[in-house]
Amino acid sequence: MYLFYVYGAGFGHINRVLNFIYTQKIPLKNCVLLTNSIYHDQVPKDIKTLHIEDAYFKDQDRFNLFLQNCIKEYKIDTLVVDVFPAGFYGELEKSITDISAIQTILLARILSKDYFEKYGSPVYDIVYTLENGITLANYQYKKVIPFTLQLKPRERSQDVILKKPYFLVMHSSPIDEVLLLYKQALLYRTDEHIYIYSFCDIPKPLILENTSSISGNRIDGHILDNASKIFTGCGFNSTLETEKYREKQYILPFKRKYDDQFLRKQLL
């Protein structure tokens, strides 16, 4: 059984882990996902999802006890940690050290130097590097493996008929960033319709004419194919999912506490 540590308020961290499960062809019934994300309801039902409050992650002793109980209850033999080697609040520094009977795996993407100035890295059995720009000197591991995530093929929604030509704004949250990307799209618009794909509920007064929302937890491939221009942030998942659309993509990096989107854009 696999236990996935997925800290992050948005959907991005969950999405990355789901792609890892798909790439590794891990049966969903063999997965337990531990997260604080409000989008935990987007996880497939066959995965056992444990949604806990942020307070658990902030208390190292409390979290360590919770983690140990999860490992015992669900007979976990592999712990997979998404992005933060010591946890978001450093709560995993002790936990990983205390775990010796199970395999530990870290899914590594770009982290800012601020994170490693605050927390150290425990030793992992395997570190999978998911992108360029990762400073391996900040990590401790027995083995490091470059790893490319595969995206699960999108199922086309037969009931979605879009007006052409159109621009696509693609950003899950928060709403102020979605609106910044929307404003950027407006600067380029002549007669195009604009579709906004987001988890945010955008108030109608903030949307101009010829603008619509697209719902769903993952956008269809044909929508990306047929968009005249695509406007996104520079998060890990956004850049992965739009890799083949760079020529018509406009990328706006956003400030994050530990994710360096500005470095990621430089490396694209």
PDB file of C-alpha atoms in Angstrom:
ATOM      1  CA  MET A   1       0.000   0.000   0.000  1.00  0.00           C
ATOM      2  CA  TYR A   2       1.101   3.543  -0.817  1.00  0.00           C
ATOM      3  CA  LEU A   3       0.596   6.556   1.420  1.00  0.00           C
ATOM      4  CA  PHE A   4       0.848   9.944  -0.358  1.00  0.00           C
ATOM      5  CA  TYR A   5       1.664  13.118   1.582  1.00  0.00           C
ATOM      6  CA  VAL A   6       0.029  15.914  -0.423  1.00  0.00           C
ATOM      7  CA  TYR A   7       0.208  19.325   1.232  1.00  0.00           C
ATOM      8  CA  GLY A   8      -1.236  22.288  -0.659  1.00  0.00           C
ATOM      9  CA  ALA A   9      -4.455  24.271  -0.553  1.00  0.00           C
ATOM     10  CA  GLY A  10      -5.082  24.136  -4.309  1.00  0.00           C
ATOM     11  CA  PHE A  11      -5.563  21.297  -6.770  1.00  0.00           C
ATOM     12  CA  GLY A  12      -2.048  21.338  -8.261  1.00  0.00           C
ATOM     13  CA  HIS A  13      -0.396  19.067  -5.701  1.00  0.00           C
ATOM     14  CA  ILE A  14      -3.187  16.510  -5.920  1.00  0.00           C
ATOM     15  CA  ASN A  15      -3.067  16.625  -9.719  1.00  0.00           C
ATOM     16  CA  ARG A  16       0.687  15.930  -9.766  1.00  0.00           C
ATOM     17  CA  VAL A  17       0.307  12.927  -7.476  1.00  0.00           C
ATOM     18  CA  LEU A  18      -2.578  11.559  -9.550  1.00  0.00           C
ATOM     19  CA  ASN A  19      -0.361  11.791 -12.638  1.00  0.00           C
ATOM     20  CA  PHE A  20       2.402   9.950 -10.760  1.00  0.00           C
ATOM     21  CA  ILE A  21      -0.033   7.174  -9.827  1.00  0.00           C
ATOM     22  CA  TYR A  22      -1.117   6.963 -13.468  1.00  0.00           C
ATOM     23  CA  THR A  23       2.472   6.963 -14.773  1.00  0.00           C
ATOM     24  CA  GLN A  24       3.545   4.229 -12.360  1.00  0.00           C
ATOM     25  CA  LYS A  25       0.348   2.259 -13.038  1.00  0.00           C
ATOM     26  CA  ILE A  26      -0.384   1.924  -9.332  1.00  0.00           C
ATOM     27  CA  PRO A  27      -3.849   0.454  -8.679  1.00  0.00           C
ATOM     28  CA  LEU A  28      -6.036   3.148  -7.123  1.00  0.00           C
ATOM     29  CA  LYS A  29      -7.247   0.737  -4.451  1.00  0.00           C
ATOM     30  CA  ASN A  30      -3.641   0.498  -3.226  1.00  0.00           C
ATOM     31  CA  CYS A  31      -3.402   4.241  -2.556  1.00  0.00           C
ATOM     32  CA  VAL A  32      -4.076   6.351   0.525  1.00  0.00           C
ATOM     33  CA  LEU A  33      -3.866  10.121   0.033  1.00  0.00           C
ATOM     34  CA  LEU A  34      -3.332  12.476   2.961  1.00  0.00           C
ATOM     35  CA  THR A  35      -4.069  16.132   2.221  1.00  0.00           C
ATOM     36  CA  ASN A  36      -5.277  19.468   3.547  1.00  0.00           C
ATOM     37  CA  SER A  37      -6.575  20.597   0.134  1.00  0.00           C
ATOM     38  CA  ILE A  38     -10.125  21.886  -0.194  1.00  0.00           C
ATOM     39  CA  TYR A  39     -10.232  19.996  -3.501  1.00  0.00           C
ATOM     40  CA  HIS A  40      -9.944  16.577  -1.868  1.00  0.00           C
ATOM     41  CA  ASP A  41     -13.346  15.720  -3.352  1.00  0.00           C
ATOM     42  CA  GLN A  42     -11.699  15.704  -6.804  1.00  0.00           C
ATOM     43  CA  VAL A  43      -9.675  12.596  -5.925  1.00  0.00           C
ATOM     44  CA  PRO A  44     -11.008   9.390  -7.548  1.00  0.00           C
ATOM     45  CA  LYS A  45     -13.293   7.502  -5.197  1.00  0.00           C
ATOM     46  CA  ASP A  46     -11.191   4.332  -5.405  1.00  0.00           C
ATOM     47  CA  ILE A  47      -8.379   6.143  -3.577  1.00  0.00           C
ATOM     48  CA  LYS A  48      -8.738   6.324   0.192  1.00  0.00           C
ATOM     49  CA  THR A  49      -8.546  10.061   0.935  1.00  0.00           C
ATOM     50  CA  LEU A  50      -7.760  11.435   4.379  1.00  0.00           C
ATOM     51  CA  HIS A  51      -8.549  15.135   4.605  1.00  0.00           C
ATOM     52  CA  ILE A  52      -7.121  16.751   7.732  1.00  0.00           C
ATOM     53  CA  GLU A  53      -6.902  20.335   8.909  1.00  0.00           C
ATOM     54  CA  ASP A  54      -3.812  22.490   8.631  1.00  0.00           C
ATOM     55  CA  ALA A  55      -3.321  22.340  12.395  1.00  0.00           C
ATOM     56  CA  TYR A  56      -2.236  18.695  12.124  1.00  0.00           C
ATOM     57  CA  PHE A  57       0.644  19.610   9.815  1.00  0.00           C
ATOM     58  CA  LYS A  58       1.782  22.489  12.024  1.00  0.00           C
ATOM     59  CA  ASP A  59       2.175  20.252  15.110  1.00  0.00           C
ATOM     60  CA  GLN A  60       5.116  17.908  14.497  1.00  0.00           C
ATOM     61  CA  ASP A  61       4.401  15.507  17.363  1.00  0.00           C
ATOM     62  CA  ARG A  62       0.701  15.324  16.573  1.00  0.00           C
ATOM     63  CA  PHE A  63       1.373  14.797  12.883  1.00  0.00           C
ATOM     64  CA  ASN A  64       4.022  12.155  13.538  1.00  0.00           C
ATOM     65  CA  LEU A  65       1.599  10.166  15.690  1.00  0.00           C
ATOM     66  CA  PHE A  66      -1.123  10.500  13.044  1.00  0.00           C
ATOM     67  CA  LEU A  67       1.269   9.345  10.319  1.00  0.00           C
ATOM     68  CA  GLN A  68       2.439   6.348  12.326  1.00  0.00           C
ATOM     69  CA  ASN A  69      -1.181   5.333  12.936  1.00  0.00           C
ATOM     70  CA  CYS A  70      -1.945   5.629   9.192  1.00  0.00           C
ATOM     71  CA  ILE A  71       1.025   3.421   8.328  1.00  0.00           C
ATOM     72  CA  LYS A  72      -0.128   0.787  10.778  1.00  0.00           C
ATOM     73  CA  GLU A  73      -3.863   0.949   9.990  1.00  0.00           C
ATOM     74  CA  TYR A  74      -3.496   0.813   6.201  1.00  0.00           C
ATOM     75  CA  LYS A  75      -0.449  -1.487   6.157  1.00  0.00           C
ATOM     76  CA  ILE A  76       1.640   1.050   4.268  1.00  0.00           C
ATOM     77  CA  ASP A  77       4.917  -0.145   2.747  1.00  0.00           C
ATOM     78  CA  THR A  78       5.727   2.964   0.659  1.00  0.00           C
ATOM     79  CA  LEU A  79       5.466   6.629   1.642  1.00  0.00           C
ATOM     80  CA  VAL A  80       5.481   9.115  -1.249  1.00  0.00           C
ATOM     81  CA  VAL A  81       6.016  12.771  -0.329  1.00  0.00           C
ATOM     82  CA  ASP A  82       5.032  15.482  -2.792  1.00  0.00           C
ATOM     83  CA  VAL A  83       7.581  18.318  -3.160  1.00  0.00           C
ATOM     84  CA  PHE A  84       8.425  19.286   0.438  1.00  0.00           C
ATOM     85  CA  PRO A  85      11.178  16.968   1.767  1.00  0.00           C
ATOM     86  CA  ALA A  86      10.717  18.051   5.371  1.00  0.00           C
ATOM     87  CA  GLY A  87       7.008  18.781   5.022  1.00  0.00           C
ATOM     88  CA  PHE A  88       5.512  22.237   4.562  1.00  0.00           C
ATOM     89  CA  TYR A  89       6.112  23.162   8.219  1.00  0.00           C
ATOM     90  CA  GLY A  90       9.083  20.871   8.845  1.00  0.00           C
ATOM     91  CA  GLU A  91       6.790  18.223  10.308  1.00  0.00           C
ATOM     92  CA  LEU A  92       8.364  15.411   8.266  1.00  0.00           C
ATOM     93  CA  GLU A  93      11.924  15.933   9.518  1.00  0.00           C
ATOM     94  CA  LYS A  94      11.277  13.694  12.501  1.00  0.00           C
ATOM     95  CA  SER A  95       8.721  11.460  10.785  1.00  0.00           C
ATOM     96  CA  ILE A  96      11.003  10.332   7.943  1.00  0.00           C
ATOM     97  CA  THR A  97      13.839   9.690  10.383  1.00  0.00           C
ATOM     98  CA  ASP A  98      11.579   7.496  12.523  1.00  0.00           C
ATOM     99  CA  ILE A  99      10.426   5.435   9.533  1.00  0.00           C
ATOM    100  CA  SER A 100      12.843   2.618   8.732  1.00  0.00           C
ATOM    101  CA  ALA A 101      10.665  -0.335   7.784  1.00  0.00           C
ATOM    102  CA  ILE A 102       9.040   1.244   4.706  1.00  0.00           C
ATOM    103  CA  GLN A 103      10.324   2.773   1.480  1.00  0.00           C
ATOM    104  CA  THR A 104      10.385   6.581   1.278  1.00  0.00           C
ATOM    105  CA  ILE A 105      10.037   8.453  -2.032  1.00  0.00           C
ATOM    106  CA  LEU A 106      10.146  12.181  -2.757  1.00  0.00           C
ATOM    107  CA  LEU A 107       8.612  13.767  -5.853  1.00  0.00           C
ATOM    108  CA  ALA A 108      10.876  16.785  -6.358  1.00  0.00           C
ATOM    109  CA  ARG A 109      10.071  19.921  -8.325  1.00  0.00           C
ATOM    110  CA  ILE A 110      11.661  23.371  -8.126  1.00  0.00           C
ATOM    111  CA  LEU A 111      11.722  24.801  -4.599  1.00  0.00           C
ATOM    112  CA  SER A 112      12.988  28.242  -3.669  1.00  0.00           C
ATOM    113  CA  LYS A 113      16.129  28.629  -1.572  1.00  0.00           C
ATOM    114  CA  ASP A 114      13.961  30.099   1.211  1.00  0.00           C
ATOM    115  CA  TYR A 115      12.590  26.635   1.959  1.00  0.00           C
ATOM    116  CA  PHE A 116      16.018  25.080   2.503  1.00  0.00           C
ATOM    117  CA  GLU A 117      17.177  28.013   4.592  1.00  0.00           C
ATOM    118  CA  LYS A 118      14.333  27.120   6.944  1.00  0.00           C
ATOM    119  CA  TYR A 119      14.251  23.307   6.833  1.00  0.00           C
ATOM    120  CA  GLY A 120      16.703  20.485   6.263  1.00  0.00           C
ATOM    121  CA  SER A 121      16.073  17.418   4.160  1.00  0.00           C
ATOM    122  CA  PRO A 122      15.759  13.973   5.747  1.00  0.00           C
ATOM    123  CA  VAL A 123      17.235  11.033   3.830  1.00  0.00           C
ATOM    124  CA  TYR A 124      14.950   9.495   1.187  1.00  0.00           C
ATOM    125  CA  ASP A 125      15.379   6.108  -0.436  1.00  0.00           C
ATOM    126  CA  ILE A 126      14.508   7.612  -3.834  1.00  0.00           C
ATOM    127  CA  VAL A 127      14.197  11.178  -5.088  1.00  0.00           C
ATOM    128  CA  TYR A 128      12.409  11.500  -8.430  1.00  0.00           C
ATOM    129  CA  THR A 129      13.342  14.777 -10.132  1.00  0.00           C
ATOM    130  CA  LEU A 130      10.335  15.945 -12.156  1.00  0.00           C
ATOM    131  CA  GLU A 131      11.841  18.998 -13.887  1.00  0.00           C
ATOM    132  CA  ASN A 132      15.051  20.900 -14.560  1.00  0.00           C
ATOM    133  CA  GLY A 133      16.239  23.555 -12.111  1.00  0.00           C
ATOM    134  CA  ILE A 134      16.243  21.379  -8.969  1.00  0.00           C
ATOM    135  CA  THR A 135      19.294  21.930  -6.739  1.00  0.00           C
ATOM    136  CA  LEU A 136      20.135  18.386  -5.637  1.00  0.00           C
ATOM    137  CA  ALA A 137      22.727  19.629  -3.143  1.00  0.00           C
ATOM    138  CA  ASN A 138      19.780  20.632  -0.922  1.00  0.00           C
ATOM    139  CA  TYR A 139      18.502  17.042  -0.696  1.00  0.00           C
ATOM    140  CA  GLN A 140      19.608  13.824   0.986  1.00  0.00           C
ATOM    141  CA  TYR A 141      18.914  10.537  -0.744  1.00  0.00           C
ATOM    142  CA  LYS A 142      20.163   7.017  -1.474  1.00  0.00           C
ATOM    143  CA  LYS A 143      19.185   7.224  -5.135  1.00  0.00           C
ATOM    144  CA  VAL A 144      18.065  10.000  -7.484  1.00  0.00           C
ATOM    145  CA  ILE A 145      16.122   9.240 -10.669  1.00  0.00           C
ATOM    146  CA  PRO A 146      15.098  11.740 -13.384  1.00  0.00           C
ATOM    147  CA  PHE A 147      11.391  11.166 -13.946  1.00  0.00           C
ATOM    148  CA  THR A 148       8.883  12.305 -16.557  1.00  0.00           C
ATOM    149  CA  LEU A 149       5.234  12.362 -15.592  1.00  0.00           C
ATOM    150  CA  GLN A 150       2.719  11.094 -18.130  1.00  0.00           C
ATOM    151  CA  LEU A 151      -0.654  12.778 -18.319  1.00  0.00           C
ATOM    152  CA  LYS A 152      -3.745  10.628 -18.286  1.00  0.00           C
ATOM    153  CA  PRO A 153      -5.532  11.129 -21.639  1.00  0.00           C
ATOM    154  CA  ARG A 154      -8.404  13.572 -21.410  1.00  0.00           C
ATOM    155  CA  GLU A 155     -11.888  12.394 -22.260  1.00  0.00           C
ATOM    156  CA  ARG A 156     -13.609  14.738 -24.679  1.00  0.00           C
ATOM    157  CA  SER A 157     -16.825  16.291 -23.396  1.00  0.00           C
ATOM    158  CA  GLN A 158     -19.388  15.822 -26.137  1.00  0.00           C
ATOM    159  CA  ASP A 159     -21.678  18.498 -24.742  1.00  0.00           C
ATOM    160  CA  VAL A 160     -19.096  21.313 -24.882  1.00  0.00           C
ATOM    161  CA  ILE A 161     -19.468  23.379 -28.059  1.00  0.00           C
ATOM    162  CA  LEU A 162     -17.224  26.442 -28.125  1.00  0.00           C
ATOM    163  CA  LYS A 163     -17.545  29.606 -30.160  1.00  0.00           C
ATOM    164  CA  LYS A 164     -14.594  30.156 -32.493  1.00  0.00           C
ATOM    165  CA  PRO A 165     -12.215  31.875 -32.529  1.00  0.00           C
ATOM    166  CA  TYR A 166     -11.523  31.836 -28.788  1.00  0.00           C
ATOM    167  CA  PHE A 167      -8.870  32.451 -26.155  1.00  0.00           C
ATOM    168  CA  LEU A 168      -8.442  30.174 -23.149  1.00  0.00           C
ATOM    169  CA  VAL A 169      -7.561  31.389 -19.659  1.00  0.00           C
ATOM    170  CA  MET A 170      -6.418  28.372 -17.651  1.00  0.00           C
ATOM    171  CA  HIS A 171      -5.713  28.763 -13.920  1.00  0.00           C
ATOM    172  CA  SER A 172      -7.312  26.959 -10.985  1.00  0.00           C
ATOM    173  CA  SER A 173      -7.018  29.645  -8.261  1.00  0.00           C
ATOM    174  CA  PRO A 174      -6.866  32.121  -6.524  1.00  0.00           C
ATOM    175  CA  ILE A 175      -9.409  34.419  -8.103  1.00  0.00           C
ATOM    176  CA  ASP A 176      -7.168  37.519  -8.201  1.00  0.00           C
ATOM    177  CA  GLU A 177      -4.623  35.633 -10.330  1.00  0.00           C
ATOM    178  CA  VAL A 178      -7.348  34.278 -12.606  1.00  0.00           C
ATOM    179  CA  LEU A 179      -8.540  37.839 -13.162  1.00  0.00           C
ATOM    180  CA  LEU A 180      -5.004  39.042 -13.939  1.00  0.00           C
ATOM    181  CA  LEU A 181      -4.719  36.406 -16.661  1.00  0.00           C
ATOM    182  CA  TYR A 182      -8.161  37.388 -17.920  1.00  0.00           C
ATOM    183  CA  LYS A 183      -7.086  41.049 -18.143  1.00  0.00           C
ATOM    184  CA  GLN A 184      -4.031  39.956 -20.110  1.00  0.00           C
ATOM    185  CA  ALA A 185      -6.255  38.043 -22.532  1.00  0.00           C
ATOM    186  CA  LEU A 186      -8.431  41.137 -22.979  1.00  0.00           C
ATOM    187  CA  LEU A 187      -5.386  43.107 -24.100  1.00  0.00           C
ATOM    188  CA  TYR A 188      -4.926  40.741 -27.055  1.00  0.00           C
ATOM    189  CA  ARG A 189      -8.586  40.234 -27.941  1.00  0.00           C
ATOM    190  CA  THR A 190     -10.055  41.536 -31.179  1.00  0.00           C
ATOM    191  CA  ASP A 191     -13.231  39.523 -31.822  1.00  0.00           C
ATOM    192  CA  GLU A 192     -12.344  36.318 -29.922  1.00  0.00           C
ATOM    193  CA  HIS A 193     -14.576  34.784 -27.278  1.00  0.00           C
ATOM    194  CA  ILE A 194     -12.745  34.173 -23.973  1.00  0.00           C
ATOM    195  CA  TYR A 195     -13.248  30.976 -21.972  1.00  0.00           C
ATOM    196  CA  ILE A 196     -12.023  30.839 -18.385  1.00  0.00           C
ATOM    197  CA  TYR A 197     -11.158  27.432 -16.967  1.00  0.00           C
ATOM    198  CA  SER A 198     -10.888  27.704 -13.185  1.00  0.00           C
ATOM    199  CA  PHE A 199     -12.118  26.315  -9.893  1.00  0.00           C
ATOM    200  CA  CYS A 200     -12.999  29.846  -8.805  1.00  0.00           C
ATOM    201  CA  ASP A 201     -16.538  31.159  -8.786  1.00  0.00           C
ATOM    202  CA  ILE A 202     -16.065  34.455 -10.636  1.00  0.00           C
ATOM    203  CA  PRO A 203     -18.736  37.121  -9.974  1.00  0.00           C
ATOM    204  CA  LYS A 204     -20.560  38.088 -13.168  1.00  0.00           C
ATOM    205  CA  PRO A 205     -19.893  41.846 -12.774  1.00  0.00           C
ATOM    206  CA  LEU A 206     -16.156  41.096 -13.192  1.00  0.00           C
ATOM    207  CA  ILE A 207     -16.640  39.404 -16.575  1.00  0.00           C
ATOM    208  CA  LEU A 208     -17.194  41.354 -19.781  1.00  0.00           C
ATOM    209  CA  GLU A 209     -19.323  40.304 -22.742  1.00  0.00           C
ATOM    210  CA  ASN A 210     -18.164  37.381 -24.882  1.00  0.00           C
ATOM    211  CA  THR A 211     -16.652  35.623 -21.881  1.00  0.00           C
ATOM    212  CA  SER A 212     -17.711  32.241 -20.456  1.00  0.00           C
ATOM    213  CA  SER A 213     -16.532  29.747 -17.845  1.00  0.00           C
ATOM    214  CA  ILE A 214     -15.617  26.110 -18.389  1.00  0.00           C
ATOM    215  CA  SER A 215     -16.072  23.754 -15.455  1.00  0.00           C
ATOM    216  CA  GLY A 216     -14.568  20.354 -14.702  1.00  0.00           C
ATOM    217  CA  ASN A 217     -11.492  19.045 -12.938  1.00  0.00           C
ATOM    218  CA  ARG A 218      -9.411  18.723 -16.114  1.00  0.00           C
ATOM    219  CA  ILE A 219      -9.766  20.502 -19.410  1.00  0.00           C
ATOM    220  CA  ASP A 220     -10.351  18.555 -22.611  1.00  0.00           C
ATOM    221  CA  GLY A 221      -7.496  18.262 -25.085  1.00  0.00           C
ATOM    222  CA  HIS A 222      -9.543  19.515 -28.037  1.00  0.00           C
ATOM    223  CA  ILE A 223     -10.213  22.773 -26.184  1.00  0.00           C
ATOM    224  CA  LEU A 224      -6.461  23.369 -25.888  1.00  0.00           C
ATOM    225  CA  ASP A 225      -5.914  22.339 -29.515  1.00  0.00           C
ATOM    226  CA  ASN A 226      -8.456  24.803 -30.899  1.00  0.00           C
ATOM    227  CA  ALA A 227      -7.680  27.838 -28.724  1.00  0.00           C
ATOM    228  CA  SER A 228      -6.084  30.738 -30.615  1.00  0.00           C
ATOM    229  CA  LYS A 229      -4.135  31.764 -27.517  1.00  0.00           C
ATOM    230  CA  ILE A 230      -3.718  30.201 -24.062  1.00  0.00           C
ATOM    231  CA  PHE A 231      -3.052  32.261 -20.922  1.00  0.00           C
ATOM    232  CA  THR A 232      -1.651  30.483 -17.847  1.00  0.00           C
ATOM    233  CA  GLY A 233       0.468  30.891 -14.749  1.00  0.00           C
ATOM    234  CA  CYS A 234       3.824  29.127 -14.485  1.00  0.00           C
ATOM    235  CA  GLY A 235       3.051  26.406 -11.973  1.00  0.00           C
ATOM    236  CA  PHE A 236       4.458  22.925 -12.484  1.00  0.00           C
ATOM    237  CA  ASN A 237       1.217  21.341 -13.687  1.00  0.00           C
ATOM    238  CA  SER A 238       0.262  24.209 -15.982  1.00  0.00           C
ATOM    239  CA  THR A 239       3.576  24.116 -17.815  1.00  0.00           C
ATOM    240  CA  LEU A 240       3.484  20.320 -18.076  1.00  0.00           C
ATOM    241  CA  GLU A 241      -0.032  20.172 -19.481  1.00  0.00           C
ATOM    242  CA  THR A 242       0.581  22.959 -22.020  1.00  0.00           C
ATOM    243  CA  GLU A 243       4.040  21.878 -23.184  1.00  0.00           C
ATOM    244  CA  LYS A 244       3.095  21.416 -26.839  1.00  0.00           C
ATOM    245  CA  TYR A 245       1.270  24.779 -27.029  1.00  0.00           C
ATOM    246  CA  ARG A 246       4.171  27.130 -26.237  1.00  0.00           C
ATOM    247  CA  GLU A 247       3.906  29.056 -29.523  1.00  0.00           C
ATOM    248  CA  LYS A 248       0.422  30.292 -28.663  1.00  0.00           C
ATOM    249  CA  GLN A 249       0.822  30.364 -24.891  1.00  0.00           C
ATOM    250  CA  TYR A 250       1.241  33.479 -22.721  1.00  0.00           C
ATOM    251  CA  ILE A 251       2.757  32.648 -19.344  1.00  0.00           C
ATOM    252  CA  LEU A 252       2.576  34.893 -16.286  1.00  0.00           C
ATOM    253  CA  PRO A 253       4.620  33.631 -13.294  1.00  0.00           C
ATOM    254  CA  PHE A 254       3.150  34.295  -9.865  1.00  0.00           C
ATOM    255  CA  LYS A 255       4.833  34.788  -6.510  1.00  0.00           C
ATOM    256  CA  ARG A 256       4.684  31.715  -4.286  1.00  0.00           C
ATOM    257  CA  LYS A 257       6.075  31.048  -0.824  1.00  0.00           C
ATOM    258  CA  TYR A 258       8.287  28.160  -1.918  1.00  0.00           C
ATOM    259  CA  ASP A 259       7.676  27.537  -5.636  1.00  0.00           C
ATOM    260  CA  ASP A 260       9.949  29.640  -7.879  1.00  0.00           C
ATOM    261  CA  GLN A 261       7.740  30.179 -10.926  1.00  0.00           C
ATOM    262  CA  PHE A 262      10.083  32.864 -12.253  1.00  0.00           C
ATOM    263  CA  LEU A 263      12.957  30.375 -12.427  1.00  0.00           C
ATOM    264  CA  ARG A 264      10.686  27.823 -14.093  1.00  0.00           C
ATOM    265  CA  LYS A 265       9.751  30.316 -16.797  1.00  0.00           C
ATOM    266  CA  GLN A 266      13.439  31.075 -17.456  1.00  0.00           C
ATOM    267  CA  LEU A 267      14.060  27.350 -17.995  1.00  0.00           C
ATOM    268  CA  LEU A 268      11.183  26.752 -20.420  1.00  0.00           C
TER     269      LEU A 268
END
